[in-house]
Short mmCIF file of C-alpha atoms and ligand atoms in Angstrom, two decimals:
data_model
loop_
_atom_site.label_atom_id
_atom_site.label_comp_id
_atom_site.label_asym_id
_atom_site.label_seq_id
_atom_site.Cartn_x
_atom_site.Cartn_y
_atom_site.Cartn_z
CA UNK A 669 58.62 -175.49 209.48
CA UNK A 670 60.95 -172.53 209.77
CA UNK A 671 62.22 -171.07 213.03
CA UNK A 672 62.97 -167.50 213.89
CA UNK A 673 66.56 -166.60 213.06
CA UNK A 674 69.03 -166.05 215.89
CA UNK A 675 71.38 -163.09 215.67
CA UNK A 676 74.78 -162.56 217.23
CA UNK A 677 74.87 -160.70 220.56
CA UNK A 678 75.19 -156.93 220.45
CA UNK A 679 78.76 -155.67 220.24
CA UNK A 680 80.16 -158.84 218.62
CA UNK A 681 81.25 -159.52 215.05
CA UNK A 682 81.44 -162.38 212.58
CA UNK A 683 84.68 -162.27 210.63
CA UNK A 684 83.82 -163.69 207.25
CA UNK A 685 85.87 -164.87 204.28
CA UNK A 686 86.80 -161.70 202.42
CA UNK A 687 87.77 -159.78 205.55
CA UNK A 688 89.50 -162.59 207.44
CA UNK A 689 92.50 -162.28 205.09
CA UNK A 690 93.30 -158.87 206.61
CA UNK A 691 93.19 -160.45 210.09
CA UNK A 692 95.52 -163.19 208.98
CA UNK A 693 97.90 -160.59 207.61
CA UNK A 694 97.90 -158.73 210.95
CA UNK A 695 98.67 -161.98 212.70
CA UNK A 696 101.55 -162.85 210.40
CA UNK A 697 103.01 -159.34 210.73
CA UNK A 698 102.79 -159.54 214.54
CA UNK A 699 104.41 -162.97 214.63
CA UNK A 700 107.27 -161.91 212.36
CA UNK A 701 107.86 -158.76 214.36
CA UNK A 702 107.76 -160.48 217.75
CA UNK A 703 110.18 -163.07 216.48
CA UNK A 704 112.49 -160.25 215.35
CA UNK A 705 112.41 -158.69 218.82
CA UNK A 706 112.74 -162.02 220.66
CA UNK A 707 109.21 -162.43 222.05
CA UNK A 708 107.61 -165.85 222.57
CA UNK A 709 103.85 -166.43 222.37
CA UNK A 710 101.71 -167.13 225.42
CA UNK A 711 98.06 -168.27 225.45
CA UNK A 712 96.06 -167.93 228.66
CA UNK A 713 92.40 -168.84 229.34
CA UNK A 714 89.62 -166.58 228.12
CA UNK A 715 88.13 -166.59 231.64
CA UNK A 716 89.78 -166.12 235.02
CA UNK A 717 88.82 -165.78 238.68
CA UNK A 718 87.18 -162.36 239.09
CA UNK A 719 89.59 -161.60 241.93
CA UNK A 720 92.46 -161.38 239.43
CA UNK A 721 90.98 -158.33 237.73
CA UNK A 722 89.81 -156.71 240.98
CA UNK A 723 93.39 -156.80 242.18
CA UNK A 724 95.15 -156.45 238.85
CA UNK A 725 93.17 -153.85 236.91
CA UNK A 726 92.01 -151.96 240.02
CA UNK A 727 88.67 -151.51 241.76
CA UNK A 728 88.36 -147.85 240.78
CA UNK A 729 88.90 -148.39 237.06
CA UNK A 730 85.96 -148.10 234.64
CA UNK A 731 86.64 -151.64 233.50
CA UNK A 732 86.13 -153.15 236.94
CA UNK A 733 83.39 -150.75 238.02
CA UNK A 734 81.17 -151.10 234.95
CA UNK A 735 82.46 -153.23 232.13
CA UNK A 736 83.19 -156.76 233.29
CA UNK A 737 81.39 -159.89 232.14
CA UNK A 738 81.19 -161.55 235.54
CA UNK A 739 79.10 -164.58 236.48
CA UNK A 740 78.88 -167.38 239.03
CA UNK A 741 79.74 -170.74 237.51
CA UNK A 742 77.99 -173.96 238.48
CA UNK A 743 80.51 -174.45 241.29
CA UNK A 744 79.55 -171.03 242.64
CA UNK A 745 82.88 -169.43 241.75
CA UNK A 746 82.97 -165.86 240.53
CA UNK A 747 84.35 -165.97 237.00
CA UNK A 748 85.11 -163.08 234.62
CA UNK A 749 85.69 -163.09 230.88
CA UNK A 750 89.06 -161.37 230.53
CA UNK A 751 88.63 -157.63 229.82
CA UNK A 752 92.36 -157.29 229.03
CA UNK A 753 95.47 -159.42 228.76
CA UNK A 754 98.00 -158.02 231.22
CA UNK A 755 96.60 -159.36 234.50
CA UNK A 756 96.20 -162.89 233.04
CA UNK A 757 99.75 -162.89 231.65
CA UNK A 758 101.10 -161.68 235.01
CA UNK A 759 99.13 -164.45 236.71
CA UNK A 760 100.59 -167.05 234.34
CA UNK A 761 104.10 -165.60 234.84
CA UNK A 762 103.73 -166.03 238.62
CA UNK A 763 101.85 -169.34 238.61
CA UNK A 764 104.29 -171.02 236.22
CA UNK A 765 107.33 -169.46 237.93
CA UNK A 766 108.61 -168.03 234.68
CA UNK A 767 110.68 -165.65 236.83
CA UNK A 768 113.05 -168.47 237.73
CA UNK A 769 114.36 -168.60 234.15
CA UNK A 770 116.97 -166.10 232.95
CA UNK A 771 115.37 -162.67 232.76
CA UNK A 772 113.95 -160.74 231.02
CA UNK A 773 110.89 -162.74 229.94
CA UNK A 774 109.44 -161.39 226.70
CA UNK A 775 105.90 -162.58 225.88
CA UNK A 776 103.24 -161.72 223.30
CA UNK A 777 99.62 -162.70 222.83
CA UNK A 778 96.62 -162.18 220.63
CA UNK A 779 92.99 -163.03 221.20
CA UNK A 780 89.54 -161.82 222.20
CA UNK A 781 88.86 -159.56 225.20
CA UNK A 782 85.44 -158.75 226.64
CA UNK A 783 84.09 -155.45 227.97
CA UNK A 784 80.48 -154.60 228.58
CA UNK A 785 80.30 -151.07 227.21
CA UNK A 786 77.94 -149.28 224.84
CA UNK A 787 78.77 -150.52 221.35
CA UNK A 788 79.60 -147.91 218.72
CA UNK A 789 82.00 -147.53 215.79
CA UNK A 790 85.33 -148.91 217.02
CA UNK A 791 83.94 -150.10 220.35
CA UNK A 792 82.76 -153.66 220.80
CA UNK A 793 81.91 -156.02 223.62
CA UNK A 794 84.15 -158.71 222.20
CA UNK A 795 87.25 -157.29 220.55
CA UNK A 796 90.75 -158.53 219.78
CA UNK A 797 94.07 -157.35 221.05
CA UNK A 798 97.67 -157.97 220.11
CA UNK A 799 99.75 -157.36 223.21
CA UNK A 800 103.23 -157.88 224.64
CA UNK A 801 104.47 -158.04 228.23
CA UNK A 802 108.11 -158.03 229.35
CA UNK A 803 109.18 -158.92 232.87
CA UNK A 804 112.35 -158.52 234.88
CA UNK A 805 113.91 -155.20 233.87
CA UNK A 806 113.54 -151.56 234.92
CA UNK A 807 115.83 -150.32 232.17
CA UNK A 808 114.29 -147.27 230.42
CA UNK A 809 115.76 -148.56 227.16
CA UNK A 810 113.33 -151.46 227.44
CA UNK A 811 110.45 -148.97 227.63
CA UNK A 812 111.75 -147.32 224.47
CA UNK A 813 112.16 -150.71 222.79
CA UNK A 814 108.63 -151.81 223.68
CA UNK A 815 107.12 -148.59 222.34
CA UNK A 816 109.23 -148.91 219.19
CA UNK A 817 107.97 -152.45 218.63
CA UNK A 818 104.40 -151.17 218.88
CA UNK A 819 105.06 -148.39 216.35
CA UNK A 820 106.89 -150.84 214.05
CA UNK A 821 103.73 -152.95 213.97
CA UNK A 822 101.65 -150.03 212.68
CA UNK A 823 104.43 -149.08 210.31
CA UNK A 824 104.60 -152.54 208.75
CA UNK A 825 100.85 -152.41 208.14
CA UNK A 826 101.33 -149.20 206.18
CA UNK A 827 99.58 -146.92 208.69
CA UNK A 828 100.64 -143.30 208.96
CA UNK A 829 99.51 -140.15 210.79
CA UNK A 830 99.63 -141.80 214.18
CA UNK A 831 100.20 -139.78 217.31
CA UNK A 832 102.21 -141.35 220.07
CA UNK A 833 101.55 -139.75 223.47
CA UNK A 834 103.96 -140.55 226.28
CA UNK A 835 103.97 -139.64 229.94
CA UNK A 836 105.29 -140.78 233.28
CA UNK A 837 102.69 -141.41 235.96
CA UNK A 838 105.23 -141.83 238.76
CA UNK A 839 105.57 -144.47 241.44
CA UNK A 840 104.46 -145.09 245.05
CA UNK A 841 106.97 -142.44 246.15
CA UNK A 842 105.82 -139.54 243.96
CA UNK A 843 102.15 -140.52 243.65
CA UNK A 844 101.12 -139.59 247.24
CA UNK A 845 102.97 -136.29 246.93
CA UNK A 846 101.10 -135.51 243.75
CA UNK A 847 97.81 -136.67 245.21
CA UNK A 848 98.13 -134.11 248.02
CA UNK A 849 99.15 -131.32 245.64
CA UNK A 850 96.22 -132.16 243.38
CA UNK A 851 93.69 -132.29 246.19
CA UNK A 852 94.86 -128.94 247.55
CA UNK A 853 94.50 -127.46 244.06
CA UNK A 854 91.04 -128.94 243.46
CA UNK A 855 89.57 -128.28 246.92
CA UNK A 856 88.08 -124.84 246.11
CA UNK A 857 86.29 -126.34 243.05
CA UNK A 858 85.17 -129.57 244.73
CA UNK A 859 81.44 -128.73 244.50
CA UNK A 860 81.72 -128.05 240.77
CA UNK A 861 83.15 -131.50 239.98
CA UNK A 862 80.78 -134.12 238.57
CA UNK A 863 79.53 -136.70 241.10
CA UNK A 864 81.91 -139.37 239.73
CA UNK A 865 84.91 -137.09 240.14
CA UNK A 866 83.80 -136.08 243.62
CA UNK A 867 84.12 -139.78 244.42
CA UNK A 868 87.50 -139.93 242.67
CA UNK A 869 88.74 -136.95 244.71
CA UNK A 870 89.41 -139.09 247.78
CA UNK A 871 90.40 -142.42 246.21
CA UNK A 872 92.07 -141.68 242.93
CA UNK A 873 92.08 -137.97 242.00
CA UNK A 874 94.46 -138.68 239.08
CA UNK A 875 91.50 -140.18 237.22
CA UNK A 876 89.83 -136.74 237.16
CA UNK A 877 92.25 -135.95 234.31
CA UNK A 878 90.50 -138.70 232.38
CA UNK A 879 86.93 -137.35 232.90
CA UNK A 880 84.98 -136.49 229.74
CA UNK A 881 82.83 -133.90 231.53
CA UNK A 882 83.75 -130.45 230.08
CA UNK A 883 83.46 -128.72 233.47
CA UNK A 884 85.83 -131.26 235.10
CA UNK A 885 88.23 -130.90 232.18
CA UNK A 886 88.25 -127.14 232.66
CA UNK A 887 88.94 -127.49 236.37
CA UNK A 888 91.91 -129.85 235.93
CA UNK A 889 93.32 -127.96 232.97
CA UNK A 890 96.03 -126.16 234.95
CA UNK A 891 96.16 -128.53 237.92
CA UNK A 892 99.57 -129.89 238.94
CA UNK A 893 100.36 -132.91 236.78
CA UNK A 894 101.95 -136.05 238.13
CA UNK A 895 104.82 -135.40 235.75
CA UNK A 896 105.63 -132.16 237.55
CA UNK A 897 105.87 -134.05 240.87
CA UNK A 898 108.12 -136.93 239.77
CA UNK A 899 110.66 -138.21 242.29
CA UNK A 900 114.43 -138.49 241.79
CA UNK A 901 114.05 -142.01 240.45
CA UNK A 902 111.13 -141.41 238.05
CA UNK A 903 112.28 -138.10 236.55
CA UNK A 904 115.59 -139.35 235.08
CA UNK A 905 113.88 -142.62 234.08
CA UNK A 906 111.36 -140.69 231.99
CA UNK A 907 114.14 -138.59 230.44
CA UNK A 908 116.00 -141.77 229.49
CA UNK A 909 112.86 -143.25 227.90
CA UNK A 910 112.53 -140.16 225.72
CA UNK A 911 116.22 -140.38 224.77
CA UNK A 912 115.72 -144.01 223.83
CA UNK A 913 112.79 -143.05 221.60
CA UNK A 914 114.84 -140.31 219.99
CA UNK A 915 117.53 -142.89 219.28
CA UNK A 916 114.94 -145.17 217.61
CA UNK A 917 113.70 -142.28 215.46
CA UNK A 918 110.17 -142.61 216.88
CA UNK A 919 108.23 -139.34 216.99
CA UNK A 920 106.20 -138.68 220.14
CA UNK A 921 104.32 -136.02 222.07
CA UNK A 922 104.85 -135.63 225.82
CA UNK A 923 101.31 -135.42 227.19
CA UNK A 924 101.36 -134.69 230.91
CA UNK A 925 97.60 -135.21 231.10
CA UNK A 926 97.79 -138.76 229.83
CA UNK A 927 96.51 -141.11 232.53
CA UNK A 928 95.45 -144.50 231.36
CA UNK A 929 92.20 -146.22 232.28
CA UNK A 930 93.88 -149.04 234.20
CA UNK A 931 95.25 -148.59 237.70
CA UNK A 932 98.43 -150.67 237.51
CA UNK A 933 100.71 -148.24 235.71
CA UNK A 934 103.90 -146.84 237.23
CA UNK A 935 106.41 -144.57 235.48
CA UNK A 936 106.00 -144.82 231.68
CA UNK A 937 102.50 -144.68 230.19
CA UNK A 938 101.72 -144.27 226.49
CA UNK A 939 98.87 -144.29 224.04
CA UNK A 940 98.67 -144.23 220.24
CA UNK A 941 95.93 -142.17 218.63
CA UNK A 942 94.71 -142.05 215.05
CA UNK A 943 92.42 -139.38 213.63
CA UNK A 944 90.63 -141.28 210.91
CA UNK A 945 88.33 -143.55 212.90
CA UNK A 946 86.05 -141.25 214.88
CA UNK A 947 85.57 -140.90 218.62
CA UNK A 948 87.33 -144.13 219.62
CA UNK A 949 90.70 -142.84 218.49
CA UNK A 950 93.02 -144.87 220.73
CA UNK A 951 94.39 -147.80 218.72
CA UNK A 952 96.88 -148.94 221.31
CA UNK A 953 98.32 -148.18 224.69
CA UNK A 954 100.46 -149.49 227.47
CA UNK A 955 103.07 -148.75 230.06
CA UNK A 956 105.16 -149.96 232.93
CA UNK A 957 103.68 -151.78 235.94
CA UNK A 958 106.48 -152.33 238.42
CA UNK A 959 104.21 -153.31 241.33
CA UNK A 960 101.73 -155.58 239.58
CA UNK A 961 103.61 -158.88 239.81
CA UNK A 962 103.81 -158.49 243.59
CA UNK A 963 100.16 -157.41 243.71
CA UNK A 964 99.22 -160.72 242.02
CA UNK A 965 101.23 -162.66 244.61
CA UNK A 966 104.58 -162.97 242.84
CA UNK A 967 108.06 -161.71 243.68
CA UNK A 968 109.19 -158.10 243.25
CA UNK A 969 109.60 -158.20 239.47
CA UNK A 970 108.91 -155.16 237.25
CA UNK A 971 106.97 -155.32 233.98
CA UNK A 972 106.03 -153.32 230.92
CA UNK A 973 103.80 -153.92 227.92
CA UNK A 974 101.16 -152.67 225.55
CA UNK A 975 98.07 -153.82 223.73
CA UNK A 976 96.82 -152.84 220.30
CA UNK A 977 93.12 -152.96 219.39
CA UNK A 978 92.96 -154.98 216.19
CA UNK A 979 89.46 -153.88 215.10
CA UNK A 980 90.53 -150.24 215.40
CA UNK A 981 93.77 -151.02 213.56
CA UNK A 982 91.78 -152.49 210.68
CA UNK A 983 89.34 -149.55 210.68
CA UNK A 984 92.36 -147.24 210.41
CA UNK A 985 93.83 -149.29 207.57
CA UNK A 986 90.51 -149.11 205.72
CA UNK A 987 90.24 -145.35 206.32
CA UNK A 988 93.78 -144.86 205.02
CA UNK A 989 93.31 -147.25 202.09
CA UNK A 990 96.16 -149.60 203.01
CA UNK A 991 94.35 -152.94 203.19
CA UNK A 992 96.21 -154.46 200.26
CA UNK A 993 95.19 -157.98 199.37
CA UNK A 994 97.67 -160.84 199.13
CA UNK A 995 99.35 -161.15 195.76
CA UNK A 996 97.19 -163.43 193.68
CA UNK A 997 98.31 -167.04 193.59
CA UNK A 998 96.99 -169.37 190.91
CA UNK A 999 93.72 -171.07 191.88
CA UNK A 1000 92.68 -173.72 189.44
CA UNK A 1001 89.20 -175.04 188.71
CA UNK A 1002 89.11 -178.38 186.95
CA UNK A 1003 85.92 -178.71 184.95
CA UNK A 1004 84.51 -181.99 183.57
CA UNK A 1005 82.82 -181.92 180.16
CA UNK A 1006 80.00 -184.39 180.69
CA UNK A 1007 80.04 -185.95 184.15
CA UNK A 1008 81.83 -189.03 182.78
CA UNK A 1009 85.19 -187.30 183.40
CA UNK A 1010 84.39 -186.30 186.98
CA UNK A 1011 86.71 -188.94 188.36
CA UNK A 1012 89.56 -187.88 186.04
CA UNK A 1013 89.07 -184.22 187.03
CA UNK A 1014 89.15 -185.21 190.67
CA UNK A 1015 92.38 -187.17 190.10
CA UNK A 1016 93.99 -184.19 188.40
CA UNK A 1017 93.08 -181.96 191.37
CA UNK A 1018 94.87 -184.39 193.68
CA UNK A 1019 98.00 -184.24 191.53
CA UNK A 1020 97.96 -180.43 191.47
CA UNK A 1021 97.43 -180.11 195.24
CA UNK A 1022 100.30 -182.51 195.87
CA UNK A 1023 102.44 -180.09 193.84
CA UNK A 1024 101.22 -177.22 196.06
CA UNK A 1025 98.81 -175.71 193.54
CA UNK A 1026 95.36 -174.68 194.77
CA UNK A 1027 92.75 -176.75 192.93
CA UNK A 1028 89.03 -177.58 193.13
CA UNK A 1029 86.56 -179.68 191.20
CA UNK A 1030 82.79 -179.77 190.76
CA UNK A 1031 80.71 -181.22 193.60
CA UNK A 1032 77.38 -179.75 192.45
CA UNK A 1033 76.86 -181.75 189.22
CA UNK A 1034 76.91 -178.60 187.12
CA UNK A 1035 77.01 -178.47 183.33
CA UNK A 1036 80.27 -177.40 181.70
CA UNK A 1037 78.83 -173.97 181.03
CA UNK A 1038 77.64 -173.58 184.62
CA UNK A 1039 81.05 -174.72 185.90
CA UNK A 1040 82.78 -171.99 183.89
CA UNK A 1041 80.33 -169.42 185.20
CA UNK A 1042 80.94 -170.54 188.78
CA UNK A 1043 84.74 -170.50 188.34
CA UNK A 1044 84.60 -167.01 186.92
CA UNK A 1045 82.40 -165.68 189.74
CA UNK A 1046 84.48 -167.33 192.46
CA UNK A 1047 87.78 -165.82 191.39
CA UNK A 1048 89.56 -168.85 189.96
CA UNK A 1049 92.59 -167.76 187.95
CA UNK A 1050 92.59 -170.82 185.65
CA UNK A 1051 90.08 -173.38 184.38
CA UNK A 1052 91.26 -176.76 183.10
CA UNK A 1053 88.75 -178.61 180.94
CA UNK A 1054 88.71 -182.41 181.16
CA UNK A 1055 86.86 -184.24 178.37
CA UNK A 1056 87.19 -187.65 176.78
CA UNK A 1057 89.85 -186.42 174.38
CA UNK A 1058 91.97 -184.90 177.22
CA UNK A 1059 91.75 -188.09 179.25
CA UNK A 1060 93.08 -190.18 176.35
CA UNK A 1061 95.74 -187.74 175.08
CA UNK A 1062 96.95 -186.40 178.47
CA UNK A 1063 96.93 -182.86 177.01
CA UNK A 1064 94.67 -180.37 178.78
CA UNK A 1065 93.23 -177.01 177.75
CA UNK A 1066 94.05 -174.46 180.43
CA UNK A 1067 92.22 -171.15 180.24
CA UNK A 1068 93.75 -168.15 181.98
CA UNK A 1069 90.63 -166.43 183.33
CA UNK A 1070 92.29 -163.06 183.89
CA UNK A 1071 93.66 -162.75 180.34
CA UNK A 1072 91.22 -164.94 178.45
CA UNK A 1073 94.08 -166.84 176.73
CA UNK A 1074 94.30 -170.64 176.37
CA UNK A 1075 97.17 -173.12 176.46
CA UNK A 1076 97.43 -176.85 175.89
CA UNK A 1077 99.57 -178.43 178.55
CA UNK A 1078 100.46 -181.85 179.93
CA UNK A 1079 100.16 -182.34 183.69
CA UNK A 1080 103.89 -181.73 184.07
CA UNK A 1081 103.73 -178.51 182.08
CA UNK A 1082 100.75 -177.40 184.14
CA UNK A 1083 102.64 -177.92 187.38
CA UNK A 1084 105.72 -176.19 186.06
CA UNK A 1085 103.82 -173.19 184.71
CA UNK A 1086 101.36 -172.69 187.57
CA UNK A 1087 103.47 -173.18 190.67
CA UNK A 1088 105.36 -169.89 190.32
CA UNK A 1089 103.04 -168.06 192.69
CA UNK A 1090 103.06 -170.68 195.42
CA UNK A 1091 106.63 -171.80 195.72
CA UNK A 1092 108.59 -168.64 196.25
CA UNK A 1093 106.65 -166.93 199.07
P1 LIG B 1751 93.63 -150.58 226.99
O1 LIG B 1751 94.02 -149.19 226.67
O2 LIG B 1751 92.48 -150.80 227.89
O3 LIG B 1751 94.92 -151.30 227.54
O4 LIG B 1751 93.33 -151.34 225.64
C1 LIG B 1751 94.27 -151.36 224.58
C2 LIG B 1751 93.58 -151.14 223.25
O5 LIG B 1751 92.50 -152.07 223.08
C3 LIG B 1751 92.92 -149.78 223.09
O6 LIG B 1751 93.85 -148.81 222.70
C4 LIG B 1751 91.90 -150.06 221.99
O7 LIG B 1751 92.51 -149.97 220.73
C5 LIG B 1751 91.49 -151.49 222.26
N1 LIG B 1751 90.18 -151.54 222.93
C6 LIG B 1751 89.91 -151.36 224.24
N2 LIG B 1751 88.59 -151.48 224.48
C7 LIG B 1751 88.00 -151.75 223.30
C8 LIG B 1751 86.64 -151.99 222.88
N3 LIG B 1751 85.64 -152.01 223.74
N4 LIG B 1751 86.43 -152.23 221.57
C9 LIG B 1751 87.45 -152.23 220.67
N5 LIG B 1751 88.74 -152.02 221.01
C10 LIG B 1751 89.01 -151.77 222.30
C11 LIG B 1751 94.98 -152.61 227.95
O8 LIG B 1751 94.13 -153.42 227.71
C12 LIG B 1751 96.27 -152.97 228.65
N6 LIG B 1751 96.20 -154.39 229.01
C13 LIG B 1751 97.45 -152.68 227.76
C14 LIG B 1751 98.75 -153.03 228.42
C15 LIG B 1751 99.48 -154.14 228.22
N7 LIG B 1751 99.37 -152.32 229.33
C16 LIG B 1751 100.46 -152.95 229.71
N8 LIG B 1751 100.52 -154.07 229.04
#
């Protein structure tokens, strides 16, 4: 009896052999780079108390208002699948008192995030981020360093044509000043704002800059930007961040309308856009959050970080044709002639693997011809044939599948000649 097939939930993906290699490459590039910059990895739970995101990400953000996977668990606690990584890392920083070690604390993470939004190209309900968070320093050079690390990641993957937008969204000193200036400016057009923005007008008018509604966009076009209202602390800080970027040779665009979708940012905010992947063009973003650690119940410790969307990064790599495969290492198939040599073939595979050479043998009871066909289809670079004669003489025929040539080698010769691709990585 056959049952109806079950499909994966909407907005999720299976990463299958063939594409997983690109993911592994991204992971090894991120680990190498983080090591270079002195970041250590942190892994936090995939779910947290809902309260963390209400406080951390902000009640007026789209994420909290519409996109969270929230449920009551069997103990009647409100639990949320993490929609982002910053609030959880801040929580872990506070809970584990990482602030009592010598500062700064440099952390990185990678893993799945969950947002309930309408799936489309580049937008998923489960997606993966690579992110970093640094605690304990307000130095604008750190902002420049963090942004440079993010751009280095894209650079190492071979991506080009990226646009880095940077802005300063001020602090609790300049924000209220700007809020008043903005409200005064928008008041005559209040009735023309969309209903969502009318709501934002009182609570968080800065978010009106982020509205997709064309009429709202028109209205805020010439409105006073937060950047024009920066206080005597934030203005020189932003100038120093830009100087730091200039020193790193990182190209950027100052975008005074850049406000990010999360409420915790103070001072520096940035986003990286790419043109080749359609409407969801933001492949990464981040900024400073000098009040968040306190908000989550910790001491007055500043922070800064970013997160990169890995699906969008891979889409960009595909669009730009830079998804190069790993250099081919030898992969050896050891075929038996008649079934009688199966054991000998198996033994030879063990010897090769011990020497670090990738090797497989038949487990499907195929004929010699069918084994060759399988090896060819599956991308084996070499096929070793094991028959009665080979077992007694200890000399094996090794066929190079890419060139079609054949050699007769002893086990030792085989190991010597085939290990070139595996040893010197
Ligand atoms: P975010 O801008 O919400 O920032 O997300 C960062 C990146 O995650 C985006 O630029 C995008 O590439 C990817 N992303 C977001 N939503 C989706 C989705 N539904 N499907 C696919 N990719 C998506 C944050 O999450 C902050 N925690 C970044 C940060 C770290 N700020 C400071 N530290």
